Coordinates of C-alpha atoms in Angstrom, one line a residue:
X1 CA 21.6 -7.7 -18.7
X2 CA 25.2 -8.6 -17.0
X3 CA 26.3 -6.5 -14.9
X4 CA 29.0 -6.2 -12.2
X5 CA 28.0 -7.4 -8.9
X6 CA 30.8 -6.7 -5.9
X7 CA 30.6 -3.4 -4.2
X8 CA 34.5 -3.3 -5.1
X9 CA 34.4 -3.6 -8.6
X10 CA 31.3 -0.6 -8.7
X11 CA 32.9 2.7 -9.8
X12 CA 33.3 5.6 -7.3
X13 CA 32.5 8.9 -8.8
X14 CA 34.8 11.8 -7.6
X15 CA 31.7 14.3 -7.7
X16 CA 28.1 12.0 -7.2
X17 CA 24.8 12.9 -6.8
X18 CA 23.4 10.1 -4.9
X19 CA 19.7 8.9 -5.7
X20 CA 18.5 6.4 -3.5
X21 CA 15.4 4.5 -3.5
X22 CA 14.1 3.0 -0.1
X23 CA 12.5 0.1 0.1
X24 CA 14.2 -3.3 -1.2
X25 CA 17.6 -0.7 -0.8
X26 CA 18.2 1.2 2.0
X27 CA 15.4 -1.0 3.9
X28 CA 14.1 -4.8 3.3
X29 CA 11.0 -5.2 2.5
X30 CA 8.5 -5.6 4.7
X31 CA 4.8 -7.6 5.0
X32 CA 3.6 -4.4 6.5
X33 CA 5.3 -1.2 4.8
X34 CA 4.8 0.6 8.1
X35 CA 7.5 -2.1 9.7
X36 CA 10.0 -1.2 6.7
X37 CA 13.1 0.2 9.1
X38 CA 16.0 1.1 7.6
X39 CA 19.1 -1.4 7.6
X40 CA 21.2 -0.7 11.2
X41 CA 23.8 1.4 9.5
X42 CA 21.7 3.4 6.6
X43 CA 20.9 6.4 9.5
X44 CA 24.4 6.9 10.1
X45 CA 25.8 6.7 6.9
X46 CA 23.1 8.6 5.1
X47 CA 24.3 11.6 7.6
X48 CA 28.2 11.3 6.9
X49 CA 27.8 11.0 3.3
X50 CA 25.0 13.8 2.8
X51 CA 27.8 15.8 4.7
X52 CA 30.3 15.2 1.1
X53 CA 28.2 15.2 -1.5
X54 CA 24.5 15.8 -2.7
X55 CA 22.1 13.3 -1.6
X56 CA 18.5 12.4 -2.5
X57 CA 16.1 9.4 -1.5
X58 CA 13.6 8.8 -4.6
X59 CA 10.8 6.6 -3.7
X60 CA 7.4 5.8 -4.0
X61 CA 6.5 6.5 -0.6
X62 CA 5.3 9.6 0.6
X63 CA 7.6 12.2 1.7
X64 CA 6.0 12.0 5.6
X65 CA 6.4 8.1 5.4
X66 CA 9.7 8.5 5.1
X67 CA 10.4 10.5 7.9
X68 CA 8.7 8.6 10.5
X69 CA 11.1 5.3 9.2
X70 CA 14.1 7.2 8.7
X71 CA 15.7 9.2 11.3
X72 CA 17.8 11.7 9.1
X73 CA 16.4 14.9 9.6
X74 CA 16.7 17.4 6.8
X75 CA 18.1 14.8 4.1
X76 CA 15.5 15.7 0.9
X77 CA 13.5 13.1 -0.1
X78 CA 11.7 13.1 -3.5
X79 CA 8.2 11.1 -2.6
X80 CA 5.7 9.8 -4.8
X81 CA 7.2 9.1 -7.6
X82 CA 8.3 12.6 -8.1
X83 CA 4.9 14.0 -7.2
X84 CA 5.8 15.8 -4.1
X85 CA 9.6 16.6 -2.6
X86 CA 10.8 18.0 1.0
X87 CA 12.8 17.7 3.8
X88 CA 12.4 14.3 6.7
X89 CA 10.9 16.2 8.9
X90 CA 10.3 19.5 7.5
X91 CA 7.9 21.2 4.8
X92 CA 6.7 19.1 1.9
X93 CA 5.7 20.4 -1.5
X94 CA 3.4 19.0 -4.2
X95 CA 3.5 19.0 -7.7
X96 CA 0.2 17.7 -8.9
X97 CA -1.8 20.3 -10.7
X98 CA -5.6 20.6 -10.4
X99 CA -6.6 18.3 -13.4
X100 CA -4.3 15.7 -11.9
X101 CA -5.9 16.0 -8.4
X102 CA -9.2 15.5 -9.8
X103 CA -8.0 12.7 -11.5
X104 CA -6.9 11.0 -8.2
X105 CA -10.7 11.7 -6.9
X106 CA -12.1 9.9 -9.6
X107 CA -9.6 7.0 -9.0
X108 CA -10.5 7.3 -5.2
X109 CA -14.7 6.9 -6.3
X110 CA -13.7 3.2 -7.9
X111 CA -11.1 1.4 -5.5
X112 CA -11.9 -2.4 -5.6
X113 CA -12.9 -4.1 -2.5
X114 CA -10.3 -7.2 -2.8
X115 CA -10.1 -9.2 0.0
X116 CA -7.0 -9.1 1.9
X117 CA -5.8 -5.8 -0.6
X118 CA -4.4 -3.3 1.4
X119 CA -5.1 0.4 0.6
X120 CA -2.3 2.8 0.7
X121 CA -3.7 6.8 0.0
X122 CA -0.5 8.9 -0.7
X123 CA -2.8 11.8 -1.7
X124 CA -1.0 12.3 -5.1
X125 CA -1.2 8.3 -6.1
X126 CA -3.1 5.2 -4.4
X127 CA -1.0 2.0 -3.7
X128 CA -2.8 -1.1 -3.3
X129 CA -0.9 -4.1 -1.6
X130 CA -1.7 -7.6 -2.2
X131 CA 1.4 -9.2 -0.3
X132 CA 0.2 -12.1 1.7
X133 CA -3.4 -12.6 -0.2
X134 CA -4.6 -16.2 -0.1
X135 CA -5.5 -16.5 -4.0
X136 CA -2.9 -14.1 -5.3
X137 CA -3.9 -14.9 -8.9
X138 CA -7.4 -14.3 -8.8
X139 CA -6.8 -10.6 -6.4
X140 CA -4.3 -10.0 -9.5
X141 CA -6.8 -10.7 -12.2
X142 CA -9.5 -8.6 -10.1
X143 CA -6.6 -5.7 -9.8
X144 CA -5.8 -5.8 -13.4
X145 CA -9.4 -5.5 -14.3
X146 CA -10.2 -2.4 -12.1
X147 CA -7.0 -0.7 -13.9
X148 CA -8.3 -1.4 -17.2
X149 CA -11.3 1.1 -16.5
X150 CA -8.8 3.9 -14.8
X151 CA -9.6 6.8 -16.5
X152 CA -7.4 8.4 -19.2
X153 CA -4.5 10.8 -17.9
X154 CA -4.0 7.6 -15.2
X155 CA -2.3 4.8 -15.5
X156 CA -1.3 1.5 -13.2
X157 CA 2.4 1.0 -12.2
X158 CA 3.0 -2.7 -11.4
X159 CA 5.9 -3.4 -8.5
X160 CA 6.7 -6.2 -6.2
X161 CA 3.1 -7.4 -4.8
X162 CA 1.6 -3.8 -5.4
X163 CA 0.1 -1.6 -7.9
X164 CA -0.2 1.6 -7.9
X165 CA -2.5 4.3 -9.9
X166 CA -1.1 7.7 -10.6
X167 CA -1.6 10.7 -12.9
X168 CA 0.6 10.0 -16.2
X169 CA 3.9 12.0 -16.5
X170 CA 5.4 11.4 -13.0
X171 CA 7.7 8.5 -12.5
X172 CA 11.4 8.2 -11.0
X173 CA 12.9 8.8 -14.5
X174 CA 11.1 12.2 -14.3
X175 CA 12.2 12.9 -11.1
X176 CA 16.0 11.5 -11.2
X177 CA 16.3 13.8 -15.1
X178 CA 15.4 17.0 -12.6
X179 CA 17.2 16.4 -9.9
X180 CA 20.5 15.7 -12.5
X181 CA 19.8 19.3 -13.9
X182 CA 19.9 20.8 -10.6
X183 CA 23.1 19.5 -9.8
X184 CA 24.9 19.7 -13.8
X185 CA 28.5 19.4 -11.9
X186 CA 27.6 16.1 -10.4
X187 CA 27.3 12.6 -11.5
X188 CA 24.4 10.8 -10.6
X189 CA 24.6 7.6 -8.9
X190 CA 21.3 6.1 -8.9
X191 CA 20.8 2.8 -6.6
X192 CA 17.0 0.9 -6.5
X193 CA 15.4 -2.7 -6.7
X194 CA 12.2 -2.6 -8.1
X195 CA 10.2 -1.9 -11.6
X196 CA 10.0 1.7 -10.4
X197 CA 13.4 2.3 -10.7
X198 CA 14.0 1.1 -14.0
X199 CA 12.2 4.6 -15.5
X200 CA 15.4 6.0 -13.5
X201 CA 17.9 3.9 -15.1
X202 CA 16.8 4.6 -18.6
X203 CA 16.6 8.4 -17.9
X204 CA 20.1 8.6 -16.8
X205 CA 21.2 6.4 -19.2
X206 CA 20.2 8.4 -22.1
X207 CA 21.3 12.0 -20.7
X208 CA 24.2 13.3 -21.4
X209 CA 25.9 14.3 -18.2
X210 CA 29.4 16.8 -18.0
X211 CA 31.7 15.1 -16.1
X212 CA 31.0 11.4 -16.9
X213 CA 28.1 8.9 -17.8
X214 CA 25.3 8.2 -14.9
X215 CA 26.4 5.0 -12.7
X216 CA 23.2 3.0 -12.3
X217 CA 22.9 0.3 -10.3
X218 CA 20.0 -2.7 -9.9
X219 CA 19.6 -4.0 -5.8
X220 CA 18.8 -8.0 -6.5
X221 CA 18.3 -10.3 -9.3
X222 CA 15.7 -9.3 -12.1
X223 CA 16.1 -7.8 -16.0
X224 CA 17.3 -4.3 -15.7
X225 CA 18.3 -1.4 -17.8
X226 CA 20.8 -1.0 -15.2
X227 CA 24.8 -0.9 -16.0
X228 CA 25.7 -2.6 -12.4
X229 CA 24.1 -4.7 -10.0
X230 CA 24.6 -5.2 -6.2
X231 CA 23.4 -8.7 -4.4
X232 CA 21.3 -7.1 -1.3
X233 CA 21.1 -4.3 0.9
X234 CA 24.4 -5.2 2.8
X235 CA 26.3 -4.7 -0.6
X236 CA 24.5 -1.4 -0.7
X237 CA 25.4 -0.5 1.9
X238 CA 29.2 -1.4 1.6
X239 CA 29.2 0.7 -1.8
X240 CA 28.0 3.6 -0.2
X241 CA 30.3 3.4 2.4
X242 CA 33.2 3.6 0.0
X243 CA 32.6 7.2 -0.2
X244 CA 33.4 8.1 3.2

Protein backbone atom coordinates (compact mmCIF):
# COMPACT_ATOMS: atom_id res chain seq x y z
CA UNK A 1 0.00 0.00 0.00
CA UNK A 2 1.14 3.84 -0.57
CA UNK A 3 0.75 5.78 1.85
CA UNK A 4 1.82 9.35 3.00
CA UNK A 5 4.99 9.45 4.75
CA UNK A 6 5.93 13.15 6.39
CA UNK A 7 4.50 13.85 9.75
CA UNK A 8 3.23 17.18 7.93
CA UNK A 9 1.28 15.83 5.42
CA UNK A 10 -0.62 13.24 8.29
CA UNK A 11 -3.97 14.62 9.21
CA UNK A 12 -4.62 16.12 12.66
CA UNK A 13 -7.92 15.23 14.09
CA UNK A 14 -9.69 18.04 16.00
CA UNK A 15 -11.11 15.34 18.67
CA UNK A 16 -8.47 12.01 18.65
CA UNK A 17 -8.38 9.09 20.53
CA UNK A 18 -4.81 8.22 20.44
CA UNK A 19 -3.83 4.35 20.34
CA UNK A 20 -0.31 3.77 20.65
CA UNK A 21 1.59 0.75 20.41
CA UNK A 22 5.17 0.60 22.12
CA UNK A 23 7.71 -1.12 20.89
CA UNK A 24 9.10 -0.31 17.26
CA UNK A 25 6.90 3.27 18.08
CA UNK A 26 7.16 4.95 21.06
CA UNK A 27 10.50 2.79 21.82
CA UNK A 28 13.13 1.05 19.37
CA UNK A 29 13.42 -2.18 19.57
CA UNK A 30 15.56 -3.78 21.62
CA UNK A 31 17.85 -7.31 21.68
CA UNK A 32 16.67 -7.53 25.17
CA UNK A 33 12.84 -6.30 25.57
CA UNK A 34 13.75 -5.38 29.13
CA UNK A 35 16.35 -2.62 27.58
CA UNK A 36 13.30 -1.18 25.35
CA UNK A 37 13.31 2.62 26.94
CA UNK A 38 11.20 4.90 25.53
CA UNK A 39 12.54 7.52 22.91
CA UNK A 40 13.94 10.83 25.04
CA UNK A 41 10.86 12.83 24.47
CA UNK A 42 7.83 10.08 24.45
CA UNK A 43 7.66 10.63 28.68
CA UNK A 44 7.08 14.14 28.27
CA UNK A 45 4.91 14.34 25.52
CA UNK A 46 2.75 11.34 26.35
CA UNK A 47 1.85 13.62 29.67
CA UNK A 48 1.11 16.99 27.74
CA UNK A 49 -0.98 15.32 25.19
CA UNK A 50 -2.93 12.79 27.66
CA UNK A 51 -3.70 16.24 29.33
CA UNK A 52 -5.99 17.24 25.68
CA UNK A 53 -7.21 14.36 24.60
CA UNK A 54 -7.85 10.59 25.38
CA UNK A 55 -4.89 8.52 25.21
CA UNK A 56 -4.19 4.70 25.26
CA UNK A 57 -0.87 2.57 24.70
CA UNK A 58 -2.04 -0.90 23.08
CA UNK A 59 0.62 -3.37 23.11
CA UNK A 60 1.65 -6.74 23.44
CA UNK A 61 3.49 -6.34 26.59
CA UNK A 62 2.12 -6.70 29.82
CA UNK A 63 0.51 -3.94 31.52
CA UNK A 64 3.38 -4.07 34.55
CA UNK A 65 6.12 -4.13 31.75
CA UNK A 66 5.02 -1.17 30.73
CA UNK A 67 5.20 0.63 33.71
CA UNK A 68 8.62 -0.13 34.81
CA UNK A 69 9.83 1.26 30.98
CA UNK A 70 7.61 4.07 30.93
CA UNK A 71 7.56 6.70 33.43
CA UNK A 72 3.91 8.07 32.89
CA UNK A 73 2.07 7.27 35.79
CA UNK A 74 -1.72 6.80 35.41
CA UNK A 75 -1.72 6.94 31.46
CA UNK A 76 -3.98 3.47 30.62
CA UNK A 77 -2.34 0.96 28.99
CA UNK A 78 -4.20 -1.86 27.24
CA UNK A 79 -1.54 -4.99 27.65
CA UNK A 80 -1.54 -8.23 26.14
CA UNK A 81 -3.09 -7.87 23.30
CA UNK A 82 -6.20 -6.68 24.83
CA UNK A 83 -6.15 -9.40 27.44
CA UNK A 84 -5.71 -7.31 30.51
CA UNK A 85 -5.90 -3.15 30.82
CA UNK A 86 -4.83 -0.62 33.79
CA UNK A 87 -3.20 2.17 34.81
CA UNK A 88 1.25 2.51 34.71
CA UNK A 89 1.55 2.05 37.95
CA UNK A 90 -1.76 1.28 39.36
CA UNK A 91 -4.35 -1.71 39.39
CA UNK A 92 -4.36 -4.09 36.46
CA UNK A 93 -7.41 -6.07 35.26
CA UNK A 94 -7.70 -9.27 33.28
CA UNK A 95 -9.96 -10.40 30.83
CA UNK A 96 -9.21 -14.05 30.35
CA UNK A 97 -12.00 -16.34 31.39
CA UNK A 98 -11.37 -19.66 33.08
CA UNK A 99 -11.40 -21.91 29.86
CA UNK A 100 -8.86 -19.48 28.37
CA UNK A 101 -6.65 -19.70 31.47
CA UNK A 102 -6.62 -23.31 31.33
CA UNK A 103 -5.75 -23.10 27.89
CA UNK A 104 -2.57 -21.06 28.66
CA UNK A 105 -1.61 -24.11 31.24
CA UNK A 106 -1.73 -26.49 28.70
CA UNK A 107 0.34 -24.22 26.41
CA UNK A 108 2.73 -23.72 29.56
CA UNK A 109 3.03 -28.00 29.81
CA UNK A 110 4.53 -28.06 26.01
CA UNK A 111 7.08 -24.91 25.62
CA UNK A 112 9.95 -26.09 23.31
CA UNK A 113 13.32 -26.07 24.63
CA UNK A 114 15.09 -24.07 21.57
CA UNK A 115 18.37 -23.11 22.06
CA UNK A 116 18.98 -19.49 22.39
CA UNK A 117 14.71 -18.94 22.51
CA UNK A 118 13.91 -16.71 25.04
CA UNK A 119 10.71 -17.28 27.17
CA UNK A 120 8.49 -14.38 27.87
CA UNK A 121 5.33 -15.55 30.49
CA UNK A 122 2.74 -12.70 30.31
CA UNK A 123 0.30 -14.83 32.35
CA UNK A 124 -2.54 -14.30 29.72
CA UNK A 125 -0.18 -15.29 26.50
CA UNK A 126 3.58 -16.72 26.27
CA UNK A 127 6.09 -14.88 23.94
CA UNK A 128 8.97 -16.63 22.75
CA UNK A 129 11.99 -14.59 21.30
CA UNK A 130 14.30 -15.84 18.89
CA UNK A 131 16.24 -12.50 18.10
CA UNK A 132 19.87 -13.12 17.98
CA UNK A 133 19.69 -17.21 17.54
CA UNK A 134 22.60 -18.65 15.58
CA UNK A 135 20.51 -20.87 13.11
CA UNK A 136 17.47 -18.66 12.89
CA UNK A 137 15.89 -20.97 10.28
CA UNK A 138 16.10 -24.14 11.86
CA UNK A 139 14.74 -22.39 15.66
CA UNK A 140 11.89 -21.12 13.15
CA UNK A 141 11.08 -24.43 11.68
CA UNK A 142 11.26 -26.01 15.38
CA UNK A 143 8.87 -22.96 16.62
CA UNK A 144 6.47 -23.44 13.75
CA UNK A 145 6.31 -27.15 14.49
CA UNK A 146 5.50 -26.83 18.32
CA UNK A 147 2.51 -24.26 17.14
CA UNK A 148 1.16 -26.69 14.93
CA UNK A 149 0.20 -29.08 17.98
CA UNK A 150 -1.12 -25.85 20.20
CA UNK A 151 -4.32 -26.86 21.15
CA UNK A 152 -7.63 -25.70 19.68
CA UNK A 153 -9.02 -22.25 21.21
CA UNK A 154 -4.99 -21.20 20.72
CA UNK A 155 -3.31 -19.93 18.17
CA UNK A 156 0.39 -18.50 17.28
CA UNK A 157 0.75 -14.78 16.37
CA UNK A 158 4.00 -14.28 14.37
CA UNK A 159 5.90 -10.61 14.82
CA UNK A 160 9.30 -9.38 14.33
CA UNK A 161 11.69 -12.30 15.71
CA UNK A 162 8.88 -13.58 18.14
CA UNK A 163 5.95 -15.67 18.36
CA UNK A 164 3.58 -15.62 20.56
CA UNK A 165 0.65 -18.22 21.68
CA UNK A 166 -2.62 -16.78 23.04
CA UNK A 167 -6.27 -17.76 23.61
CA UNK A 168 -8.18 -16.98 20.13
CA UNK A 169 -10.47 -13.80 20.14
CA UNK A 170 -8.03 -11.27 21.68
CA UNK A 171 -5.93 -9.27 19.37
CA UNK A 172 -5.35 -5.30 18.97
CA UNK A 173 -8.24 -5.08 16.46
CA UNK A 174 -10.35 -6.32 19.41
CA UNK A 175 -9.10 -4.09 21.72
CA UNK A 176 -8.70 -0.79 19.54
CA UNK A 177 -12.98 -1.60 18.27
CA UNK A 178 -13.54 -1.28 22.36
CA UNK A 179 -11.69 1.26 23.25
CA UNK A 180 -13.45 3.35 19.92
CA UNK A 181 -16.88 2.54 21.57
CA UNK A 182 -15.90 4.00 24.75
CA UNK A 183 -14.92 7.14 23.39
CA UNK A 184 -17.97 7.38 20.23
CA UNK A 185 -17.14 11.37 20.18
CA UNK A 186 -13.54 10.76 19.34
CA UNK A 187 -11.61 9.76 16.38
CA UNK A 188 -9.18 7.23 16.77
CA UNK A 189 -5.73 7.72 15.66
CA UNK A 190 -4.03 4.47 15.77
CA UNK A 191 0.01 4.47 15.36
CA UNK A 192 2.14 0.85 15.42
CA UNK A 193 4.98 -1.06 13.49
CA UNK A 194 4.52 -4.57 13.67
CA UNK A 195 2.11 -7.56 12.34
CA UNK A 196 0.21 -7.03 15.59
CA UNK A 197 -1.06 -3.87 14.62
CA UNK A 198 -2.34 -4.61 11.42
CA UNK A 199 -5.60 -6.50 13.30
CA UNK A 200 -5.92 -2.71 14.50
CA UNK A 201 -5.82 -1.07 11.24
CA UNK A 202 -8.37 -3.33 9.68
CA UNK A 203 -10.73 -2.91 12.71
CA UNK A 204 -10.75 0.80 12.49
CA UNK A 205 -10.83 0.82 9.01
CA UNK A 206 -14.10 -1.00 8.70
CA UNK A 207 -16.03 0.86 11.59
CA UNK A 208 -17.96 3.46 11.04
CA UNK A 209 -16.89 6.22 13.36
CA UNK A 210 -19.30 9.83 13.98
CA UNK A 211 -17.19 12.46 13.43
CA UNK A 212 -14.77 11.24 10.72
CA UNK A 213 -12.91 7.93 9.37
CA UNK A 214 -10.17 6.24 11.80
CA UNK A 215 -6.51 7.75 10.91
CA UNK A 216 -4.20 4.79 10.87
CA UNK A 217 -0.81 4.88 10.54
CA UNK A 218 2.13 2.07 9.80
CA UNK A 219 5.79 2.98 11.85
CA UNK A 220 8.47 1.62 9.08
CA UNK A 221 8.43 0.01 5.74
CA UNK A 222 6.42 -3.30 5.35
CA UNK A 223 2.63 -4.18 3.56
CA UNK A 224 0.05 -2.65 5.70
CA UNK A 225 -3.65 -2.20 5.84
CA UNK A 226 -2.63 1.12 7.03
CA UNK A 227 -3.95 4.54 5.23
CA UNK A 228 -0.49 6.54 6.32
CA UNK A 229 2.90 5.62 7.04
CA UNK A 230 5.57 7.45 9.18
CA UNK A 231 9.59 6.63 8.53
CA UNK A 232 10.74 5.93 12.34
CA UNK A 233 10.06 6.81 15.77
CA UNK A 234 11.45 10.44 15.39
CA UNK A 235 8.55 11.03 12.79
CA UNK A 236 6.31 9.61 15.49
CA UNK A 237 7.15 11.45 17.52
CA UNK A 238 7.01 14.78 15.42
CA UNK A 239 3.27 13.87 14.56
CA UNK A 240 2.28 13.57 17.97
CA UNK A 241 3.72 16.56 18.76
CA UNK A 242 1.56 18.45 16.40
CA UNK A 243 -1.16 18.18 18.82
CA UNK A 244 0.21 20.18 21.39
Amino acid sequence: MTATSAPQELPLVEHPLLLLDYDGTLAEIAANPDHALPHPQVPDLLRAVAQRFPVRVISGRKVADLARLLPVPDLIAVGVHGMEEGRLGGEVGSRLDTASRELMKSARADLPAVPGVRVEDKGAAIALHYRGVADEDQVVGELRRWAERLAAGLEAVWGKMVVEVRPLGFDKGRAARELAAEHPDAVPVMIGDDTTDEDAFRALTAAEHRDGDAVTIKVGPGETAARYRLADIEAVVAYLRRYL
